[in-house]
XYZ file of N, CA and C in Angstrom:
774
model
N 11.791 27.726 -17.512
C 12.030 27.747 -16.079
C 11.608 29.093 -15.508
N 10.873 29.050 -14.415
C 10.523 30.250 -13.661
C 11.264 30.208 -12.342
N 12.106 31.204 -12.079
C 12.822 31.309 -10.811
C 12.028 32.192 -9.849
N 11.860 31.712 -8.625
C 11.009 32.386 -7.649
C 11.868 32.878 -6.494
N 11.794 34.163 -6.210
C 12.603 34.753 -5.144
C 12.014 34.422 -3.764
N 12.781 34.735 -2.719
C 12.360 34.443 -1.353
C 11.034 35.114 -1.037
N 10.244 34.465 -0.153
C 9.000 35.071 0.294
C 7.946 34.042 0.590
N 6.824 34.522 1.127
C 5.641 33.692 1.359
C 4.589 34.120 0.353
N 4.194 33.208 -0.511
C 3.247 33.497 -1.586
C 1.880 32.975 -1.173
N 0.982 33.893 -0.817
C -0.269 33.526 -0.164
C -1.491 34.179 -0.788
N -1.367 34.660 -2.007
C -2.516 35.269 -2.674
C -2.524 34.851 -4.136
N -3.664 35.065 -4.773
C -3.811 34.701 -6.170
C -4.047 33.216 -6.353
N -4.203 32.796 -7.618
C -4.406 31.394 -7.907
C -5.211 31.193 -9.172
N -5.391 29.917 -9.509
C -6.168 29.535 -10.683
C -6.954 28.273 -10.357
N -8.047 28.074 -11.069
C -8.960 26.974 -10.778
C -8.443 25.668 -11.358
N -8.661 24.584 -10.617
C -8.278 23.247 -11.056
C -8.935 22.900 -12.385
N -8.168 22.397 -13.381
C -8.792 21.859 -14.583
C -9.786 20.746 -14.221
N -10.940 20.775 -14.811
C -12.019 19.801 -14.581
C -12.646 19.935 -13.200
N -12.320 21.005 -12.479
C -12.872 21.201 -11.147
C -13.190 22.653 -10.894
N -13.439 22.967 -9.611
C -13.774 24.338 -9.227
C -12.906 24.860 -8.085
N -12.004 24.015 -7.567
C -11.141 24.423 -6.463
C -10.030 25.358 -6.949
N -9.759 26.405 -6.201
C -8.648 27.306 -6.513
C -7.334 26.706 -6.021
N -6.264 26.877 -6.818
C -4.912 26.447 -6.472
C -4.001 27.662 -6.453
N -3.183 27.771 -5.408
C -2.270 28.908 -5.343
C -1.320 28.888 -6.540
N -0.787 27.702 -6.872
C 0.004 27.499 -8.093
C -0.708 26.440 -8.918
N -0.929 26.733 -10.195
C -1.597 25.786 -11.091
C -0.796 25.727 -12.389
N 0.003 24.665 -12.558
C 0.875 24.533 -13.731
C 0.430 23.321 -14.540
N 0.162 23.520 -15.820
C -0.420 22.460 -16.645
C 0.407 22.140 -17.889
N 1.663 22.573 -17.904
C 2.561 22.173 -19.003
C 3.962 21.939 -18.437
N 4.879 21.570 -19.306
C 6.211 21.125 -18.856
C 7.100 22.312 -18.505
N 6.741 22.980 -17.425
C 7.479 24.123 -16.927
C 8.193 23.718 -15.632
N 9.348 24.323 -15.365
C 10.054 24.113 -14.099
C 9.892 25.370 -13.260
N 9.311 25.212 -12.072
C 9.135 26.319 -11.135
C 10.109 26.072 -9.999
N 11.110 26.927 -9.847
C 12.230 26.651 -8.942
C 12.531 27.853 -8.075
N 12.646 27.615 -6.755
C 13.017 28.706 -5.865
C 14.493 29.036 -6.022
N 14.834 30.270 -5.727
C 16.225 30.700 -5.812
C 17.038 30.143 -4.643
N 16.465 30.150 -3.436
C 17.234 29.826 -2.228
C 16.644 28.691 -1.391
N 15.725 27.910 -1.953
C 15.279 26.699 -1.287
C 14.089 26.863 -0.371
N 13.621 25.733 0.203
C 12.364 25.721 0.954
C 12.394 26.501 2.258
N 13.545 26.717 2.844
C 13.598 27.470 4.100
C 13.193 28.923 3.916
N 13.326 29.415 2.697
C 13.086 30.838 2.448
C 11.954 31.115 1.465
N 11.325 30.048 0.930
C 10.327 30.253 -0.119
C 9.131 29.341 0.126
N 7.968 29.940 0.389
C 6.780 29.183 0.783
C 5.609 29.490 -0.132
N 4.933 28.409 -0.558
C 3.638 28.519 -1.222
C 2.588 28.185 -0.171
N 1.716 29.131 0.142
C 0.769 28.978 1.240
C -0.655 28.908 0.708
N -1.297 27.737 0.920
C -2.703 27.593 0.569
C -3.595 28.180 1.646
N -4.845 27.697 1.651
C -5.805 28.241 2.615
C -6.745 27.146 3.104
N -6.857 27.022 4.417
C -7.806 26.117 5.025
C -8.868 26.903 5.766
N -9.778 26.223 6.476
C -9.904 24.768 6.529
C -10.564 24.214 5.280
N -10.780 22.891 5.232
C -11.486 22.273 4.121
C -12.901 22.823 4.008
N -13.310 23.055 2.778
C -14.642 23.595 2.540
C -14.673 24.406 1.273
N -15.741 25.143 1.056
C -15.922 25.844 -0.216
C -14.945 26.984 -0.407
N -14.334 27.498 0.664
C -13.373 28.595 0.544
C -11.925 28.133 0.602
N -11.700 26.822 0.599
C -10.341 26.288 0.679
C -9.545 26.597 -0.589
N -8.216 26.640 -0.433
C -7.302 26.819 -1.561
C -6.201 25.768 -1.455
N -6.097 24.925 -2.458
C -4.978 23.981 -2.536
C -3.701 24.759 -2.801
N -2.580 24.254 -2.296
C -1.323 24.969 -2.513
C -0.835 24.827 -3.952
N -0.736 23.588 -4.472
C -0.095 23.371 -5.775
C -0.837 22.301 -6.566
N -1.123 22.586 -7.831
C -1.628 21.609 -8.801
C -0.631 21.518 -9.947
N -0.181 20.285 -10.274
C 0.799 20.074 -11.338
C 0.304 19.010 -12.303
N 0.390 19.304 -13.595
C 0.090 18.319 -14.630
C 0.950 18.621 -15.849
N 0.906 17.733 -16.840
C 1.601 17.990 -18.104
C 3.109 18.029 -18.001
N 3.693 17.358 -17.004
C 5.147 17.341 -16.869
C 5.729 18.507 -16.109
N 4.899 19.282 -15.412
C 5.395 20.412 -14.615
C 6.243 19.911 -13.448
N 7.225 20.730 -13.044
C 8.108 20.392 -11.927
C 8.160 21.542 -10.929
N 8.087 21.178 -9.653
C 8.171 22.152 -8.570
C 9.408 21.819 -7.752
N 10.346 22.755 -7.626
C 11.652 22.460 -7.033
C 11.975 23.475 -5.937
N 12.147 22.985 -4.697
C 12.722 23.811 -3.648
C 11.781 24.752 -2.934
N 10.596 24.258 -2.519
C 9.622 25.099 -1.822
C 9.147 24.433 -0.536
N 8.721 25.256 0.415
C 7.811 24.793 1.446
C 6.400 24.979 0.919
N 5.613 23.910 0.988
C 4.238 23.905 0.476
C 3.340 23.630 1.674
N 2.605 24.640 2.104
C 1.965 24.565 3.419
C 0.556 25.134 3.401
N -0.237 24.676 4.383
C -1.518 25.306 4.669
C -2.593 25.091 3.640
N -2.370 24.209 2.663
C -3.363 23.980 1.630
C -4.487 23.067 2.107
N -5.646 23.201 1.494
C -6.787 22.366 1.833
C -7.667 22.190 0.604
N -8.547 21.200 0.660
C -9.450 20.932 -0.453
C -10.892 21.112 -0.006
N -11.788 21.011 -0.972
C -13.207 21.135 -0.698
C -13.753 19.833 -0.123
N -14.911 19.911 0.510
C -15.637 18.721 0.935
C -16.656 18.307 -0.117
N -16.922 19.176 -1.065
C -17.803 18.877 -2.187
C -17.055 19.016 -3.498
N -17.713 19.541 -4.520
C -17.069 19.695 -5.815
C -16.941 18.371 -6.537
N -16.031 18.313 -7.508
C -15.829 17.126 -8.348
C -14.737 16.243 -7.753
N -15.049 14.972 -7.572
C -14.060 14.013 -7.070
C -13.283 13.430 -8.252
N -11.935 13.314 -8.181
C -11.070 13.661 -7.053
C -10.484 15.069 -7.124
N -10.778 15.782 -8.210
C -10.054 17.016 -8.498
C -10.165 18.071 -7.402
N -11.336 18.170 -6.790
C -11.565 19.220 -5.809
C -11.426 18.750 -4.365
N -11.272 17.430 -4.146
C -11.306 16.901 -2.779
C -9.979 16.325 -2.298
N -9.093 15.956 -3.205
C -7.862 15.266 -2.822
C -6.627 16.139 -3.052
N -5.557 15.847 -2.281
C -4.296 16.552 -2.473
C -4.317 17.971 -1.945
N -4.326 18.123 -0.615
C -4.381 19.470 -0.051
C -3.126 20.282 -0.305
N -1.960 19.620 -0.207
C -0.713 20.314 -0.503
C -0.393 20.328 -1.979
N -0.304 19.123 -2.570
C 0.062 18.987 -3.978
C -0.817 17.920 -4.630
N -1.398 18.252 -5.766
C -2.083 17.297 -6.641
C -1.193 17.133 -7.860
N -0.687 15.911 -8.079
C 0.375 15.687 -9.069
C -0.080 14.622 -10.060
N -0.101 14.951 -11.340
C -0.609 14.057 -12.370
C 0.160 14.300 -13.668
N 0.136 13.342 -14.564
C 0.641 13.555 -15.923
C 2.133 13.725 -16.028
N 2.902 12.894 -15.288
C 4.350 12.958 -15.389
C 4.984 14.148 -14.701
N 4.259 14.777 -13.805
C 4.784 15.927 -13.068
C 5.526 15.465 -11.823
N 6.223 16.399 -11.146
C 7.005 16.000 -9.981
C 7.247 17.177 -9.054
N 7.524 16.835 -7.781
C 8.070 17.795 -6.827
C 9.416 17.261 -6.344
N 10.340 18.138 -6.063
C 11.641 17.732 -5.538
C 12.172 18.808 -4.602
N 12.950 18.352 -3.601
C 13.536 19.240 -2.594
C 12.484 20.167 -1.997
N 11.323 19.590 -1.668
C 10.234 20.372 -1.092
C 9.895 19.874 0.310
N 9.360 20.767 1.122
C 8.788 20.429 2.421
C 7.284 20.648 2.312
N 6.521 19.564 2.478
C 5.067 19.619 2.329
C 4.468 19.397 3.714
N 3.865 20.441 4.276
C 3.486 20.354 5.687
C 2.211 21.135 5.987
N 1.411 20.592 6.916
C 0.253 21.317 7.419
C -0.874 21.446 6.422
N -1.052 20.437 5.550
C -2.112 20.455 4.551
C -3.185 19.421 4.897
N -4.389 19.566 4.310
C -5.491 18.676 4.639
C -6.347 18.399 3.409
N -6.846 17.139 3.332
C -7.673 16.739 2.200
C -8.494 15.515 2.570
N -9.366 15.100 1.661
C -10.066 13.835 1.826
C -9.095 12.671 1.679
N -8.287 12.674 0.620
C -7.231 11.692 0.395
C -5.960 12.429 -0.016
N -4.820 11.933 0.473
C -3.564 12.593 0.148
C -3.476 13.976 0.752
N -3.415 14.036 2.079
C -3.384 15.344 2.721
C -2.210 16.188 2.269
N -1.006 15.573 2.216
C 0.161 16.293 1.738
C 0.313 16.231 0.231
N 0.268 15.003 -0.316
C 0.557 14.787 -1.730
C -0.377 13.724 -2.287
N -1.054 14.048 -3.377
C -1.914 13.096 -4.086
C -1.335 12.876 -5.478
N -0.966 11.620 -5.763
C -0.414 11.257 -7.073
C -1.450 10.417 -7.800
N -1.913 10.907 -8.929
C -2.933 10.188 -9.690
C -2.380 9.859 -11.083
N -2.369 8.615 -11.412
C -1.906 8.010 -12.683
C -0.407 8.132 -12.917
N 0.173 9.285 -12.729
C 1.634 9.384 -12.818
C 2.084 10.678 -12.155
N 3.166 10.569 -11.421
C 3.728 11.712 -10.713
C 4.808 11.200 -9.788
N 5.699 12.070 -9.378
C 6.841 11.631 -8.587
C 7.213 12.675 -7.539
N 7.864 12.175 -6.466
C 8.392 13.057 -5.431
C 9.812 12.615 -5.106
N 10.741 13.563 -5.079
C 12.150 13.264 -4.832
C 12.698 14.180 -3.737
N 13.407 13.580 -2.797
C 14.139 14.364 -1.788
C 13.238 15.353 -1.060
N 12.052 14.881 -0.667
C 11.083 15.746 -0.021
C 10.822 15.299 1.420
N 10.406 16.237 2.253
C 9.864 15.940 3.572
C 8.371 16.213 3.534
N 7.587 15.185 3.884
C 6.134 15.289 3.874
C 5.680 15.016 5.300
N 5.319 16.062 6.023
C 5.145 15.964 7.468
C 3.940 16.757 7.958
N 3.266 16.205 8.969
C 2.208 16.906 9.695
C 1.041 17.299 8.801
N 0.710 16.423 7.857
C -0.483 16.588 7.041
C -1.564 15.627 7.528
N -2.808 15.826 7.076
C -3.872 14.931 7.496
C -4.903 14.727 6.406
N -5.494 13.511 6.423
C -6.545 13.168 5.480
C -7.286 11.944 6.001
N -8.478 11.692 5.459
C -9.213 10.488 5.818
C -8.464 9.244 5.371
N -7.765 9.311 4.237
C -6.942 8.221 3.741
C -5.676 8.767 3.126
N -4.515 8.226 3.539
C -3.256 8.753 3.035
C -2.968 10.130 3.588
N -2.780 10.202 4.911
C -2.535 11.511 5.511
C -1.339 12.220 4.914
N -0.258 11.475 4.656
C 0.915 12.056 4.030
C 0.856 12.017 2.515
N 0.742 10.778 1.969
C 0.802 10.572 0.514
C -0.262 9.557 0.107
N -0.917 9.806 -1.006
C -1.833 8.841 -1.608
C -1.431 8.623 -3.069
N -1.093 7.356 -3.405
C -0.928 6.942 -4.803
C -2.257 6.357 -5.263
N -2.800 6.824 -6.391
C -4.061 6.293 -6.889
C -3.900 5.889 -8.350
N -4.009 4.556 -8.623
C -3.794 4.041 -9.987
C -2.521 4.632 -10.566
N -1.451 4.577 -9.807
C -0.317 5.471 -10.044
C 0.757 4.930 -10.980
N 0.572 3.755 -11.592
C 1.542 3.277 -12.564
C 2.932 3.151 -11.984
N 3.916 3.729 -12.662
C 5.310 3.650 -12.219
C 5.726 4.837 -11.353
N 4.789 5.492 -10.755
C 5.096 6.640 -9.902
C 5.932 6.228 -8.702
N 6.758 7.161 -8.229
C 7.678 6.846 -7.139
C 7.821 8.028 -6.184
N 7.961 7.715 -4.893
C 8.478 8.667 -3.915
C 9.854 8.162 -3.524
N 10.891 8.942 -3.785
C 12.276 8.489 -3.604
C 13.023 9.466 -2.703
N 13.787 8.906 -1.747
C 14.587 9.722 -0.820
C 13.727 10.726 -0.063
N 12.570 10.257 0.396
C 11.635 11.144 1.087
C 11.484 10.750 2.562
N 11.203 11.740 3.395
C 10.828 11.544 4.798
C 9.338 11.799 4.908
N 8.580 10.750 5.249
C 7.126 10.859 5.390
C 6.829 10.619 6.862
N 6.697 11.692 7.624
C 6.729 11.589 9.084
C 5.648 12.449 9.725
N 5.088 11.929 10.813
C 4.206 12.723 11.654
C 2.892 13.113 11.010
N 2.412 12.320 10.044
C 1.122 12.600 9.422
C 0.013 11.872 10.175
N -1.236 12.272 9.920
C -2.334 11.834 10.780
C -3.582 11.567 9.951
N -4.400 10.618 10.449
C -5.706 10.362 9.870
C -6.284 9.076 10.410
N -7.545 8.806 10.136
C -8.122 7.551 10.608
C -7.564 6.329 9.903
N -7.131 6.486 8.653
C -6.772 5.341 7.824
C -5.537 5.678 6.985
N -4.522 4.794 7.026
C -3.313 4.997 6.212
C -2.706 6.372 6.472
N -2.264 6.576 7.695
C -1.790 7.911 8.087
C -0.567 8.352 7.300
N 0.366 7.417 7.023
C 1.571 7.784 6.297
C 1.382 7.790 4.792
N 1.182 6.574 4.229
C 1.087 6.402 2.770
C -0.035 5.424 2.442
N -0.861 5.755 1.467
C -1.879 4.853 0.942
C -1.560 4.589 -0.529
N -1.247 3.333 -0.853
C -0.966 2.950 -2.249
C -2.162 2.176 -2.785
N -2.856 2.760 -3.744
C -4.015 2.131 -4.368
C -3.614 1.617 -5.755
N -3.592 0.301 -5.913
C -3.161 -0.406 -7.116
C -1.647 -0.425 -7.263
N -0.990 0.708 -7.446
C 0.458 0.655 -7.661
C 1.116 1.958 -7.239
N 2.415 1.857 -6.996
C 3.231 2.977 -6.572
C 4.456 2.424 -5.880
N 5.532 3.200 -5.841
C 6.803 2.703 -5.337
C 7.392 3.685 -4.336
N 7.828 3.128 -3.194
C 8.587 3.882 -2.200
C 10.021 3.391 -2.241
N 10.976 4.300 -2.481
C 12.397 3.939 -2.545
C 13.194 4.840 -1.612
N 14.035 4.216 -0.777
C 14.955 4.964 0.087
C 14.221 5.994 0.946
N 13.096 5.579 1.508
C 12.271 6.502 2.282
C 12.228 6.115 3.754
N 12.032 7.113 4.599
C 11.730 6.925 6.005
C 10.252 7.226 6.203
N 9.507 6.222 6.695
C 8.085 6.399 7.018
C 7.966 6.179 8.513
N 7.833 7.244 9.279
C 7.953 7.144 10.734
C 6.997 8.081 11.459
N 6.552 7.631 12.644
C 5.808 8.467 13.587
C 4.495 8.982 13.008
N 3.912 8.240 12.074
C 2.582 8.566 11.575
C 1.543 7.869 12.443
N 0.390 8.506 12.655
C -0.593 8.005 13.600
C -1.960 7.885 12.933
N -2.485 6.654 12.906
C -3.841 6.411 12.419
C -4.736 6.033 13.591
N -5.944 6.520 13.586
C -6.872 6.208 14.670
C -7.620 4.907 14.428
N -7.564 4.366 13.178
C -8.269 3.122 12.884
C -7.338 2.051 12.315
N -6.813 2.264 11.119
C -6.113 1.195 10.419
C -4.868 1.719 9.716
N -3.720 1.195 10.067
C -2.439 1.347 9.391
C -1.824 2.739 9.563
N -0.800 2.771 10.392
C -0.079 4.014 10.596
C 0.928 4.312 9.515
N 1.627 3.267 8.994
C 2.721 3.499 8.059
C 2.306 3.498 6.607
N 2.199 2.287 5.993
C 1.901 2.149 4.563
C 0.757 1.164 4.376
N -0.291 1.585 3.700
C -1.443 0.733 3.415
C -1.474 0.418 1.925
N -1.511 -0.878 1.578
C -1.557 -1.313 0.179
C -2.952 -1.810 -0.137
N -3.618 -1.135 -1.034
C -5.033 -1.385 -1.290
C -5.234 -2.264 -2.513
N -6.430 -2.331 -3.018
C -6.890 -3.315 -3.998
C -5.900 -3.543 -5.139
N -5.670 -4.837 -5.454
C -4.805 -5.194 -6.574
C -3.399 -4.688 -6.435
N -2.925 -4.588 -5.198
C -1.691 -3.833 -4.956
C -0.418 -4.644 -5.171
N -0.461 -5.633 -6.093
C 0.793 -6.297 -6.456
C 1.798 -5.284 -6.964
N 1.331 -4.167 -7.459
C 2.218 -3.125 -7.959
C 2.746 -2.196 -6.883
N 2.408 -2.461 -5.612
C 2.945 -1.654 -4.514
C 4.307 -2.212 -4.125
N 5.346 -1.394 -4.248
C 6.718 -1.836 -3.986
C 7.356 -0.915 -2.958
N 7.924 -1.535 -1.930
C 8.648 -0.818 -0.880
C 10.067 -1.346 -0.887
N 11.048 -0.489 -1.182
C 12.425 -0.972 -1.233
C 13.383 0.034 -0.615
N 14.334 -0.510 0.151
C 15.349 0.304 0.828
C 14.720 1.351 1.747
N 13.674 0.947 2.460
C 12.939 1.869 3.316
C 13.018 1.440 4.777
N 12.801 2.406 5.650
C 12.593 2.134 7.064
C 11.195 2.600 7.439
N 10.405 1.662 8.004
C 9.048 1.958 8.456
C 9.034 1.679 9.952
N 9.049 2.720 10.755
C 9.261 2.543 12.187
C 8.526 3.597 12.998
N 8.075 3.187 14.197
C 7.489 4.135 15.126
C 6.123 4.644 14.728
N 5.467 3.980 13.774
C 4.109 4.355 13.400
C 3.119 3.646 14.315
N 1.895 4.152 14.377
C 0.937 3.528 15.279
C -0.475 3.545 14.712
N -1.218 2.484 15.064
C -2.631 2.348 14.730
C -3.191 1.217 15.580
N -4.494 1.206 15.852
C -5.066 0.065 16.550
C -4.866 -1.243 15.789
N -4.854 -1.166 14.461
C -4.649 -2.343 13.616
C -3.545 -2.049 12.607
N -2.432 -2.751 12.737
C -1.280 -2.652 11.840
C -0.671 -1.241 11.792
N 0.229 -1.062 12.706
C 0.949 0.206 12.746
C 1.899 0.382 11.589
N 2.493 -0.730 11.085
C 3.508 -0.635 10.042
C 2.949 -0.710 8.637
N 2.630 -1.937 8.177
C 2.112 -2.174 6.827
C 0.782 -2.908 6.929
N -0.270 -2.343 6.345
C -1.565 -2.989 6.243
C -1.919 -3.238 4.795
N -2.974 -4.042 4.559
C -3.305 -4.377 3.171
C -4.766 -4.768 3.028
N -5.253 -4.734 1.770
C -6.487 -5.374 1.349
C -6.167 -6.185 0.102
N -6.565 -7.443 0.063
C -6.414 -8.375 -1.058
C -4.977 -8.811 -1.261
N -4.080 -7.912 -1.612
C -2.684 -8.269 -1.829
C -1.769 -7.310 -1.074
N -0.788 -7.868 -0.376
C 0.193 -7.022 0.282
C 1.239 -6.541 -0.700
N 2.084 -5.615 -0.294
C 3.121 -5.069 -1.168
C 4.310 -6.013 -1.295
N 5.178 -5.729 -2.242
C 6.492 -6.355 -2.321
C 7.474 -5.499 -1.531
N 8.148 -6.123 -0.565
C 9.041 -5.396 0.337
C 10.451 -5.933 0.163
N 11.401 -5.055 -0.189
C 12.780 -5.461 -0.449
C 13.751 -4.635 0.395
N 14.695 -5.314 1.016
C 15.808 -4.645 1.687
C 15.333 -3.505 2.593
N 14.362 -3.803 3.434
C 13.746 -2.767 4.261
C 13.655 -3.214 5.717
N 13.471 -2.234 6.595
C 13.297 -2.472 8.017
C 11.896 -2.017 8.402
N 11.120 -2.937 8.989
C 9.785 -2.625 9.489
C 9.783 -3.015 10.950
N 9.887 -2.045 11.843
C 10.203 -2.359 13.231
C 9.608 -1.321 14.174
N 9.157 -1.797 15.346
C 8.750 -0.885 16.403
C 7.486 -0.119 16.109
N 6.579 -0.726 15.335
C 5.308 -0.080 15.019
C 4.220 -0.593 15.965
N 3.492 0.313 16.569
C 2.447 -0.052 17.506
C 1.215 -0.543 16.765
N 0.700 -1.723 17.177
C -0.441 -2.315 16.497
C -0.039 -3.385 15.511
N 1.245 -3.751 15.471
C 1.729 -4.790 14.562
C 2.550 -4.216 13.436
N 3.603 -4.930 13.049
C 4.497 -4.427 12.005
C 3.975 -4.637 10.594
N 3.289 -5.769 10.337
C 2.817 -6.005 8.965
C 1.691 -7.024 8.969
N 0.848 -6.949 7.945
C -0.273 -7.879 7.818
C -0.077 -8.873 6.696
N 0.577 -8.493 5.607
C 0.815 -9.387 4.471
C 1.819 -8.733 3.543
N 2.367 -9.521 2.620
C 3.296 -8.995 1.634
C 4.300 -10.053 1.242
N 5.085 -9.748 0.230
C 6.191 -10.595 -0.213
C 7.478 -9.913 0.218
N 8.210 -10.548 1.135
C 9.380 -9.933 1.746
C 10.657 -10.648 1.297
N 11.684 -9.872 0.943
C 13.021 -10.415 0.704
C 14.054 -9.467 1.308
N 15.067 -10.039 1.926
C 16.190 -9.297 2.505
C 15.718 -8.133 3.375
N 14.744 -8.428 4.227
C 14.156 -7.399 5.080
C 14.150 -7.857 6.531
N 14.095 -6.897 7.437
C 14.127 -7.170 8.869
C 12.813 -6.715 9.502
N 12.090 -7.687 10.093
C 10.824 -7.354 10.746
C 10.408 -8.495 11.645
N 9.417 -8.239 12.469
C 8.765 -9.294 13.250
C 7.254 -9.161 13.062
N 6.496 -10.291 12.999
C 7.037 -11.650 12.980
C 7.862 -11.898 11.707
N 8.764 -12.852 11.777
C 9.667 -13.121 10.658
C 8.897 -13.689 9.471
N 8.912 -13.015 8.306
C 8.223 -13.553 7.130
C 9.104 -14.553 6.388
N 8.464 -15.409 5.591
C 9.210 -16.268 4.694
C 9.810 -15.423 3.578
N 10.819 -15.971 2.887
C 11.465 -15.234 1.803
C 12.953 -15.159 1.992
N 13.694 -15.012 0.905
C 15.153 -15.034 0.929
C 15.707 -13.873 1.742
N 16.645 -14.196 2.619
C 17.438 -13.169 3.290
C 16.768 -12.406 4.394
N 15.556 -12.791 4.792
C 14.866 -12.050 5.865
C 15.482 -12.415 7.217
């Protein structure tokens, strides 16, 4: 465990494994990086705008954990190696790693402006707000297996497509608020992409999001499984497809307890 004292950490860094982008924090083994006094007093600050001089805020792999930080101002390259150098402006999370009790804000990327989860990674008790990306302005799950965002607020993120959350193949949202995200093209709240039978939304509220097409939940091929959730008041339509049970939305879907 590394304990980090109060302050704004805005210099130094290490290069992404398999890439060329610099990361302010780059942890590649099962280490716990924990602030002493929480996110209000401890900030990891990346560097924008997107381009060859950008600095991602945090890269985590190998079971690393980041606990109790504000993670802000990070950005990715427009070139380099995809996805390592282009996705996850705030946090790139892979290999059983996680963030918890963090505020991820003001970051930018091609995909996953705030948080990019690839193959495995988790987020707990986090606020992911005011980030932007072409896809998944707040969070992007990519081939994410059993990865989960739990007890998170994903609010006020922006982008042309999937402003709040983009789930590609699989990923789980539990006990989350997805609200006030704005897409200029498709899906303000949660977008479930190819083969997304593994996309699960449970005990969530998806409200106040907006897009010209499907403000709440959008999909390609297969919609998500939605359980015990509220999808309401989204501009551009609440949902396009999915399997719903014990959920409240309009238009009323088939399924037990809706």
